């Protein structure tokens, strides 16, 4: 979780953490040194196997089998998880954008008790998705305000008589009404990017592809599971593991942000309803039917992460119970006929992930047995044995850091384990019992008041940490007493054994205490995330700058004269629409905070709730914050990282005839004679493609350079009206490598000429 006081500034660009530098500096270094990471992984895999063989042959002599084998089993489980992680993360392939299909897509948003402030941006985003779409809001809450919102925005409102099978039943109820070839499923809080279908529909040119999953990104960077802005606990899964699983064809549906072939879904009987994790279960049905499930490694939706530990625990408990129930000894869904060996390997890794708390508690029990009772479970051959164990631990940790590529650090991984310790343990009975499972919706848009109420959600890790601390203190006191000439109270213990239990205990104690302190100190009173923006604004007619914004509030920097004594002011904010055009939002800002800006104090930063004058203003704010800001921020990043493809296309920049000389998913460069182009200016652009097709957009000018012949070379960030056409001029590839490498990959895979004349 982000420490208290962390400031998130500037618009967040939703891109994979595995391709951008993070605060985990060592891991980020390995993003561009994959060969070193794989070499480490190979050495660690061999060393780990050697260590386990050594444990069996050398350290079992004379040891009580009831002590020896459970510990070895726990270590073997850890090694198996490590090997599966190595296989899955061995190589992260670039992410292509295959040519988009011109097909019909139904967008289904399932909701139950989410409030209007959550669902409204999701609907606005879905309606802004480019393509031939129909948007359905499936409301199991059957609320009049949701019907009114849906009808006002122009979507289709759907209800059903009951709420059987929760989300799965909600989607199944609307399936007979759907007419499209593909289905995009969105959770109620997941706002889609305008180009999500342009990025994902191309995969369905292969008739055996039934589902394409994309990443889940989260807009509330102050959530309980965020490590830093844009990087959170689930980044490892979406930015590293799933891209790697593409090679193994072991991707599964993650409940939202996925495009599904409707005919395939109907073939397997619709959304599965046996477990509470309908996404995982449905994925298994599709794979057993012979279909392929793929992952597209772009962040194309923005959702809400759990705001506090209470919501986090609800979410993790549901995931754990539903997933483990699929592994029930009578069902064994992931191991049935039709599931390939590579898929089974990944699903074993999933099972071991949920069993990790058992392994961790096993180690804790052994610390107590060794430290308090002197029951050593290994025949440790002196300092050499400790050194062998330490070498394996160190290289395994370094390898994990390398293959995680800056997405998560070693301590962060332990902290995440501590957070999920209790909910995962509570879910374990799902492996052997068939008790009915209730679908608990994760609470959203909640405050986090910290204090002891928050600390109680890490009570089990705290109990374990206090127990380990008591053992270490008791052993230390006993050692000091012996040194002072007193009698021994505890059984004797070798220095090597004490060193091993001390390393394990100190790490667990330190991480748990840090986790509890952070949980206690967290204070987040806002329920809606404020988006950092930089937009022209007017306060009582005076020019200002809007610096953060959402559909219920804003903060503006303005001259002191505009708001020094006022309690409320008229506010205008110049937002932007998805098409790049201006959209002015007008309302009344009630001032609840006021602070001087700068040393002179001539300007004030005022903030508070806003009541917008009309629905159009509120919709403009929602579209700008939830759709336009992340979409344009992502394009700005890919402008620098995605391949630029040389072209020669007739174009218009502003009102001047020009030539487009290179394009990318988020940028373009032109040769023009226009003298009216200035830095940071937004100008309309239009390209004439082959076969008479035209594409338009907006260019934010970033550089203007004079070239020969009296021409200007103008480049910048481009917001295209659609991006499907780009694939014809060279494959659009997102890669962690340099732009030069990306460009070479793009040009090698290009299959069409680049001239549009």
PDB file of N, CA, C and O in Angstrom, residues 72-73 134 151 165 202 224 233 304 371-372 447 461 471 480 597 603 619 655 735:
ATOM      1  N   UNK A  72      10.658 -30.893   4.717  1.00  0.00           N
ATOM      2  CA  UNK A  72      11.132 -31.089   3.346  1.00  0.00           C
ATOM      3  C   UNK A  72       9.983 -30.911   2.353  1.00  0.00           C
ATOM      4  O   UNK A  72      10.174 -30.334   1.271  1.00  0.00           O
ATOM      5  N   UNK A  73       8.796 -31.395   2.711  1.00  0.00           N
ATOM      6  CA  UNK A  73       7.641 -31.234   1.823  1.00  0.00           C
ATOM      7  C   UNK A  73       7.323 -29.755   1.610  1.00  0.00           C
ATOM      8  O   UNK A  73       7.023 -29.322   0.487  1.00  0.00           O
ATOM      9  N   UNK A 134     -23.285  -2.452 -29.157  1.00  0.00           N
ATOM     10  CA  UNK A 134     -24.507  -2.216 -28.394  1.00  0.00           C
ATOM     11  C   UNK A 134     -24.160  -2.423 -26.930  1.00  0.00           C
ATOM     12  O   UNK A 134     -23.561  -3.448 -26.572  1.00  0.00           O
ATOM     13  N   UNK A 151     -31.013   4.870 -19.801  1.00  0.00           N
ATOM     14  CA  UNK A 151     -31.837   5.379 -20.899  1.00  0.00           C
ATOM     15  C   UNK A 151     -31.400   6.776 -21.314  1.00  0.00           C
ATOM     16  O   UNK A 151     -31.432   7.120 -22.504  1.00  0.00           O
ATOM     17  N   UNK A 165     -27.327 -17.311  -9.088  1.00  0.00           N
ATOM     18  CA  UNK A 165     -25.968 -17.465  -9.621  1.00  0.00           C
ATOM     19  C   UNK A 165     -25.240 -16.135  -9.804  1.00  0.00           C
ATOM     20  O   UNK A 165     -24.276 -16.053 -10.572  1.00  0.00           O
ATOM     21  N   UNK A 202      -8.833  -8.347 -33.519  1.00  0.00           N
ATOM     22  CA  UNK A 202      -8.074  -8.989 -34.587  1.00  0.00           C
ATOM     23  C   UNK A 202      -7.705 -10.427 -34.303  1.00  0.00           C
ATOM     24  O   UNK A 202      -7.529 -11.234 -35.227  1.00  0.00           O
ATOM     25  N   UNK A 224      -5.375   0.147  -0.996  1.00  0.00           N
ATOM     26  CA  UNK A 224      -4.623  -0.619  -0.009  1.00  0.00           C
ATOM     27  C   UNK A 224      -3.641  -1.582  -0.672  1.00  0.00           C
ATOM     28  O   UNK A 224      -2.720  -2.074  -0.018  1.00  0.00           O
ATOM     29  N   UNK A 233      -0.445  -4.810  -6.332  1.00  0.00           N
ATOM     30  CA  UNK A 233      -0.253  -6.233  -6.059  1.00  0.00           C
ATOM     31  C   UNK A 233      -0.581  -7.112  -7.260  1.00  0.00           C
ATOM     32  O   UNK A 233       0.066  -8.138  -7.493  1.00  0.00           O
ATOM     33  N   UNK A 304     -11.448  -0.078 -10.087  1.00  0.00           N
ATOM     34  CA  UNK A 304     -11.230   0.352  -8.710  1.00  0.00           C
ATOM     35  C   UNK A 304     -10.628  -0.791  -7.912  1.00  0.00           C
ATOM     36  O   UNK A 304     -11.197  -1.885  -7.853  1.00  0.00           O
ATOM     37  N   UNK A 371      13.407 -23.319  18.072  1.00  0.00           N
ATOM     38  CA  UNK A 371      13.842 -22.297  19.014  1.00  0.00           C
ATOM     39  C   UNK A 371      13.453 -22.568  20.445  1.00  0.00           C
ATOM     40  O   UNK A 371      14.249 -22.339  21.370  1.00  0.00           O
ATOM     41  N   UNK A 372      12.243 -23.073  20.669  1.00  0.00           N
ATOM     42  CA  UNK A 372      11.766 -23.258  22.040  1.00  0.00           C
ATOM     43  C   UNK A 372      12.071 -24.641  22.591  1.00  0.00           C
ATOM     44  O   UNK A 372      12.329 -24.789  23.791  1.00  0.00           O
ATOM     45  N   UNK A 447     -14.137   4.973   2.331  1.00  0.00           N
ATOM     46  CA  UNK A 447     -13.001   5.599   3.013  1.00  0.00           C
ATOM     47  C   UNK A 447     -12.159   4.548   3.722  1.00  0.00           C
ATOM     48  O   UNK A 447     -12.587   3.407   3.906  1.00  0.00           O
ATOM     49  N   UNK A 461      -1.255 -12.671  10.907  1.00  0.00           N
ATOM     50  CA  UNK A 461       0.187 -12.418  10.772  1.00  0.00           C
ATOM     51  C   UNK A 461       0.796 -11.818  12.033  1.00  0.00           C
ATOM     52  O   UNK A 461       1.942 -12.136  12.380  1.00  0.00           O
ATOM     53  N   UNK A 471       9.824 -16.414  20.775  1.00  0.00           N
ATOM     54  CA  UNK A 471      10.811 -17.492  20.697  1.00  0.00           C
ATOM     55  C   UNK A 471      12.225 -16.923  20.630  1.00  0.00           C
ATOM     56  O   UNK A 471      13.139 -17.378  21.347  1.00  0.00           O
ATOM     57  N   UNK A 480      22.073 -15.327  27.073  1.00  0.00           N
ATOM     58  CA  UNK A 480      22.727 -14.355  27.955  1.00  0.00           C
ATOM     59  C   UNK A 480      22.875 -14.920  29.363  1.00  0.00           C
ATOM     60  O   UNK A 480      23.913 -14.756  30.033  1.00  0.00           O
ATOM     61  N   UNK A 597      -0.770  29.710  -2.826  1.00  0.00           N
ATOM     62  CA  UNK A 597       0.141  29.038  -3.747  1.00  0.00           C
ATOM     63  C   UNK A 597       1.288  29.979  -4.058  1.00  0.00           C
ATOM     64  O   UNK A 597       1.068  31.134  -4.443  1.00  0.00           O
ATOM     65  N   UNK A 603      -1.891  33.834  -5.435  1.00  0.00           N
ATOM     66  CA  UNK A 603      -2.840  32.880  -6.005  1.00  0.00           C
ATOM     67  C   UNK A 603      -3.275  31.896  -4.926  1.00  0.00           C
ATOM     68  O   UNK A 603      -2.528  31.597  -3.988  1.00  0.00           O
ATOM     69  N   UNK A 619     -21.418  14.858 -17.571  1.00  0.00           N
ATOM     70  CA  UNK A 619     -20.941  13.830 -18.497  1.00  0.00           C
ATOM     71  C   UNK A 619     -19.599  14.220 -19.110  1.00  0.00           C
ATOM     72  O   UNK A 619     -18.725  13.365 -19.320  1.00  0.00           O
ATOM     73  N   UNK A 655      -5.091  23.558 -41.893  1.00  0.00           N
ATOM     74  CA  UNK A 655      -5.744  23.747 -43.193  1.00  0.00           C
ATOM     75  C   UNK A 655      -4.749  23.618 -44.334  1.00  0.00           C
ATOM     76  O   UNK A 655      -5.076  23.944 -45.475  1.00  0.00           O
ATOM     77  N   UNK A 735       6.566  -3.273 -26.894  1.00  0.00           N
ATOM     78  CA  UNK A 735       7.673  -4.123 -26.472  1.00  0.00           C
ATOM     79  C   UNK A 735       8.480  -3.427 -25.398  1.00  0.00           C
ATOM     80  O   UNK A 735       8.588  -2.201 -25.383  1.00  0.00           O
TER      81      UNK A 735
END
